[in-house]
CSV table of N, CA and C in Angstrom, one decimal:
chain,number,residue,atom,x,y,z
A,1,MET,N,13.9,-4.3,-5.7
A,1,MET,CA,13.5,-4.6,-4.3
A,1,MET,C,12.0,-4.6,-4.2
A,2,THR,N,11.5,-5.5,-3.4
A,2,THR,CA,10.0,-5.6,-3.2
A,2,THR,C,9.7,-5.1,-1.8
A,3,VAL,N,8.8,-4.2,-1.7
A,3,VAL,CA,8.4,-3.6,-0.4
A,3,VAL,C,6.9,-3.9,-0.1
A,4,ALA,N,6.7,-4.4,1.1
A,4,ALA,CA,5.3,-4.6,1.5
A,4,ALA,C,4.9,-3.4,2.3
A,5,VAL,N,3.8,-2.8,1.9
A,5,VAL,CA,3.2,-1.6,2.6
A,5,VAL,C,1.9,-2.2,3.3
A,6,ILE,N,1.9,-2.2,4.6
A,6,ILE,CA,0.8,-2.7,5.4
A,6,ILE,C,0.1,-1.6,6.0
A,7,ALA,N,-1.2,-1.4,5.6
A,7,ALA,CA,-2.0,-0.3,6.1
A,7,ALA,C,-3.1,-0.9,7.0
A,8,THR,N,-2.9,-0.8,8.3
A,8,THR,CA,-3.8,-1.3,9.3
A,8,THR,C,-4.7,-0.2,9.9
A,9,SER,N,-4.4,1.0,9.7
A,9,SER,CA,-5.1,2.1,10.3
A,9,SER,C,-6.5,2.2,9.8
A,10,ARG,N,-7.5,2.5,10.7
A,10,ARG,CA,-8.9,2.7,10.3
A,10,ARG,C,-9.2,4.1,10.1
A,11,ASP,N,-8.1,5.0,10.3
A,11,ASP,CA,-8.3,6.4,10.0
A,11,ASP,C,-8.2,6.5,8.4
A,12,PRO,N,-9.2,7.1,7.8
A,12,PRO,CA,-9.2,7.1,6.3
A,12,PRO,C,-8.1,7.9,5.7
A,13,TYR,N,-7.7,9.0,6.4
A,13,TYR,CA,-6.6,9.8,5.9
A,13,TYR,C,-5.2,9.1,6.0
A,14,ARG,N,-5.1,8.4,7.1
A,14,ARG,CA,-3.8,7.7,7.3
A,14,ARG,C,-3.7,6.5,6.3
A,15,GLN,N,-4.9,5.9,6.0
A,15,GLN,CA,-4.9,4.8,5.1
A,15,GLN,C,-4.5,5.4,3.7
A,16,ALA,N,-5.1,6.5,3.3
A,16,ALA,CA,-4.8,7.1,2.0
A,16,ALA,C,-3.4,7.5,1.9
A,17,GLU,N,-2.8,8.0,3.0
A,17,GLU,CA,-1.4,8.4,3.0
A,17,GLU,C,-0.5,7.2,2.8
A,18,ALA,N,-0.9,6.1,3.4
A,18,ALA,CA,-0.1,4.8,3.2
A,18,ALA,C,0.0,4.4,1.7
A,19,LEU,N,-1.2,4.5,1.1
A,19,LEU,CA,-1.2,4.2,-0.4
A,19,LEU,C,-0.4,5.2,-1.2
A,20,ARG,N,-0.5,6.5,-0.8
A,20,ARG,CA,0.3,7.5,-1.5
A,20,ARG,C,1.8,7.2,-1.3
A,21,ALA,N,2.2,6.8,-0.1
A,21,ALA,CA,3.6,6.5,0.2
A,21,ALA,C,4.0,5.3,-0.7
A,22,ALA,N,3.1,4.3,-0.8
A,22,ALA,CA,3.4,3.2,-1.7
A,22,ALA,C,3.7,3.6,-3.1
A,23,LEU,N,2.9,4.6,-3.6
A,23,LEU,CA,3.2,5.2,-4.9
A,23,LEU,C,4.6,5.8,-5.0
A,24,GLY,N,4.9,6.5,-3.9
A,24,GLY,CA,6.3,7.1,-3.9
A,24,GLY,C,7.4,6.1,-3.9
A,25,LEU,N,7.2,5.0,-3.3
A,25,LEU,CA,8.2,3.9,-3.3
A,25,LEU,C,8.4,3.4,-4.8
A,26,THR,N,7.4,3.4,-5.6
A,26,THR,CA,7.6,3.0,-7.0
A,26,THR,C,8.5,3.9,-7.8
A,27,LEU,N,8.5,5.2,-7.4
A,27,LEU,CA,9.4,6.1,-8.1
A,27,LEU,C,10.9,5.8,-7.9
A,28,ARG,N,11.1,5.1,-6.8
A,28,ARG,CA,12.5,4.6,-6.5
A,28,ARG,C,12.8,3.2,-7.1
A,29,GLY,N,11.9,2.7,-7.9
A,29,GLY,CA,12.1,1.4,-8.5
A,29,GLY,C,11.6,0.2,-7.8
A,30,ALA,N,11.0,0.4,-6.6
A,30,ALA,CA,10.5,-0.7,-5.8
A,30,ALA,C,9.2,-1.4,-6.4
A,31,HIS,N,9.1,-2.7,-6.3
A,31,HIS,CA,7.9,-3.4,-6.6
A,31,HIS,C,7.1,-3.3,-5.2
A,32,VAL,N,5.8,-2.9,-5.3
A,32,VAL,CA,5.1,-2.7,-4.0
A,32,VAL,C,4.0,-3.8,-3.9
A,33,LEU,N,3.8,-4.3,-2.7
A,33,LEU,CA,2.7,-5.2,-2.3
A,33,LEU,C,2.0,-4.5,-1.2
A,34,VAL,N,0.7,-4.2,-1.4
A,34,VAL,CA,0.0,-3.4,-0.4
A,34,VAL,C,-1.0,-4.4,0.3
A,35,VAL,N,-1.0,-4.3,1.6
A,35,VAL,CA,-1.9,-5.1,2.4
A,35,VAL,C,-2.8,-4.0,3.1
A,36,VAL,N,-4.1,-4.1,2.9
A,36,VAL,CA,-5.1,-3.2,3.5
A,36,VAL,C,-6.0,-3.9,4.4
A,37,ASP,N,-6.1,-3.4,5.6
A,37,ASP,CA,-7.0,-4.1,6.6
A,37,ASP,C,-8.4,-3.4,6.5
A,38,GLY,N,-9.2,-4.1,5.6
A,38,GLY,CA,-10.6,-3.6,5.4
A,38,GLY,C,-10.7,-2.9,4.1
A,39,PRO,N,-11.9,-2.2,3.8
A,39,PRO,CA,-12.1,-1.6,2.5
A,39,PRO,C,-11.3,-0.3,2.5
A,40,LEU,N,-11.1,0.2,1.2
A,40,LEU,CA,-10.5,1.5,1.0
A,40,LEU,C,-11.5,2.6,1.4
A,41,LEU,N,-11.1,3.5,2.2
A,41,LEU,CA,-12.1,4.4,2.9
A,41,LEU,C,-12.3,5.8,2.2
A,42,LEU,N,-11.4,6.2,1.3
A,42,LEU,CA,-11.5,7.5,0.6
A,42,LEU,C,-11.3,7.3,-0.9
A,43,PRO,N,-11.9,8.2,-1.7
A,43,PRO,CA,-11.6,8.2,-3.1
A,43,PRO,C,-10.1,8.3,-3.4
A,44,LEU,N,-9.3,9.0,-2.6
A,44,LEU,CA,-7.9,9.2,-2.8
A,44,LEU,C,-7.2,7.8,-2.7
A,45,ALA,N,-7.6,7.0,-1.7
A,45,ALA,CA,-7.0,5.7,-1.5
A,45,ALA,C,-7.4,4.8,-2.7
A,46,GLU,N,-8.6,4.9,-3.2
A,46,GLU,CA,-9.1,4.1,-4.3
A,46,GLU,C,-8.3,4.5,-5.6
A,47,ARG,N,-8.0,5.8,-5.8
A,47,ARG,CA,-7.2,6.2,-7.0
A,47,ARG,C,-5.8,5.7,-6.9
A,48,SER,N,-5.2,5.8,-5.7
A,48,SER,CA,-3.9,5.3,-5.5
A,48,SER,C,-3.8,3.8,-5.8
A,49,ALA,N,-4.8,3.1,-5.3
A,49,ALA,CA,-4.8,1.6,-5.5
A,49,ALA,C,-4.9,1.3,-7.0
A,50,ALA,N,-5.8,2.1,-7.7
A,50,ALA,CA,-6.0,1.9,-9.1
A,50,ALA,C,-4.7,2.2,-9.9
A,51,THR,N,-4.0,3.2,-9.5
A,51,THR,CA,-2.8,3.6,-10.1
A,51,THR,C,-1.7,2.6,-9.9
A,52,LEU,N,-1.6,2.1,-8.7
A,52,LEU,CA,-0.6,1.1,-8.4
A,52,LEU,C,-0.9,-0.2,-9.2
A,53,THR,N,-2.1,-0.6,-9.3
A,53,THR,CA,-2.5,-1.8,-10.0
A,53,THR,C,-2.2,-1.6,-11.5
A,54,SER,N,-2.5,-0.4,-12.0
A,54,SER,CA,-2.2,-0.2,-13.5
A,54,SER,C,-0.7,-0.2,-13.8
A,55,PHE,N,0.1,0.1,-12.8
A,55,PHE,CA,1.5,0.0,-13.0
A,55,PHE,C,2.1,-1.3,-12.7
A,56,GLY,N,1.3,-2.3,-12.4
A,56,GLY,CA,1.7,-3.7,-12.2
A,56,GLY,C,2.1,-4.1,-10.8
A,57,HIS,N,1.7,-3.2,-9.8
A,57,HIS,CA,1.9,-3.5,-8.4
A,57,HIS,C,0.7,-4.2,-7.9
A,58,GLU,N,0.8,-4.8,-6.7
A,58,GLU,CA,-0.3,-5.6,-6.1
A,58,GLU,C,-1.0,-4.9,-4.9
A,59,VAL,N,-2.3,-4.8,-4.9
A,59,VAL,CA,-3.0,-4.2,-3.8
A,59,VAL,C,-4.0,-5.2,-3.4
A,60,GLY,N,-4.1,-5.4,-2.0
A,60,GLY,CA,-5.0,-6.4,-1.5
A,60,GLY,C,-4.3,-7.7,-1.3
A,61,VAL,N,-3.0,-7.7,-1.2
A,61,VAL,CA,-2.3,-9.0,-1.0
A,61,VAL,C,-2.5,-9.4,0.5
A,62,PRO,N,-2.7,-10.7,0.7
A,62,PRO,CA,-2.8,-11.3,2.1
A,62,PRO,C,-1.5,-11.0,2.8
A,63,LEU,N,-1.7,-10.7,4.1
A,63,LEU,CA,-0.5,-10.3,5.0
A,63,LEU,C,0.6,-11.3,4.9
A,64,GLN,N,0.4,-12.5,5.1
A,64,GLN,CA,1.4,-13.5,5.2
A,64,GLN,C,2.2,-13.6,3.8
A,65,ASP,N,1.4,-13.5,2.8
A,65,ASP,CA,2.0,-13.6,1.4
A,65,ASP,C,3.0,-12.4,1.2
A,66,ALA,N,2.5,-11.2,1.6
A,66,ALA,CA,3.3,-10.0,1.4
A,66,ALA,C,4.6,-10.0,2.2
A,67,VAL,N,4.5,-10.4,3.4
A,67,VAL,CA,5.6,-10.5,4.3
A,67,VAL,C,6.6,-11.5,3.8
A,68,ALA,N,6.1,-12.6,3.3
A,68,ALA,CA,7.0,-13.7,2.8
A,68,ALA,C,7.8,-13.3,1.6
A,69,ARG,N,7.1,-12.4,0.7
A,69,ARG,CA,7.7,-12.1,-0.5
A,69,ARG,C,8.6,-10.8,-0.5
A,70,ALA,N,8.4,-10.0,0.5
A,70,ALA,CA,9.1,-8.7,0.6
A,70,ALA,C,10.4,-8.7,1.2
A,71,GLN,N,11.3,-7.8,0.7
A,71,GLN,CA,12.6,-7.6,1.4
A,71,GLN,C,12.5,-6.6,2.5
A,72,VAL,N,11.5,-5.7,2.3
A,72,VAL,CA,11.3,-4.6,3.3
A,72,VAL,C,9.8,-4.5,3.6
A,73,VAL,N,9.5,-4.3,4.8
A,73,VAL,CA,8.1,-4.2,5.3
A,73,VAL,C,7.9,-2.8,5.9
A,74,GLU,N,6.9,-2.1,5.5
A,74,GLU,CA,6.6,-0.8,6.1
A,74,GLU,C,5.1,-0.9,6.6
A,75,VAL,N,4.9,-0.6,7.9
A,75,VAL,CA,3.6,-0.7,8.5
A,75,VAL,C,3.1,0.7,8.9
A,76,TRP,N,1.8,0.9,8.4
A,76,TRP,CA,1.1,2.2,8.8
A,76,TRP,C,0.0,1.8,9.7
A,77,THR,N,0.1,2.3,10.9
A,77,THR,CA,-1.0,2.0,11.9
A,77,THR,C,-1.8,3.3,12.3
């Protein structure tokens, strides 16, 4: 299953939590596409993004592409 995690929050802790949730989804076997509105705001978010990328998931996917490819969409506002 492919899950799009869309992080539109400008709250740095909320954004980091969205990326950590994306990591959690990978533990259940999902392929994750992460859409981030703006730069990563905390080192925790940057580490999560680096981990996702190292595991073959995609971070920084354009919104329309992620929604078109995903079976499930999770939005963090």
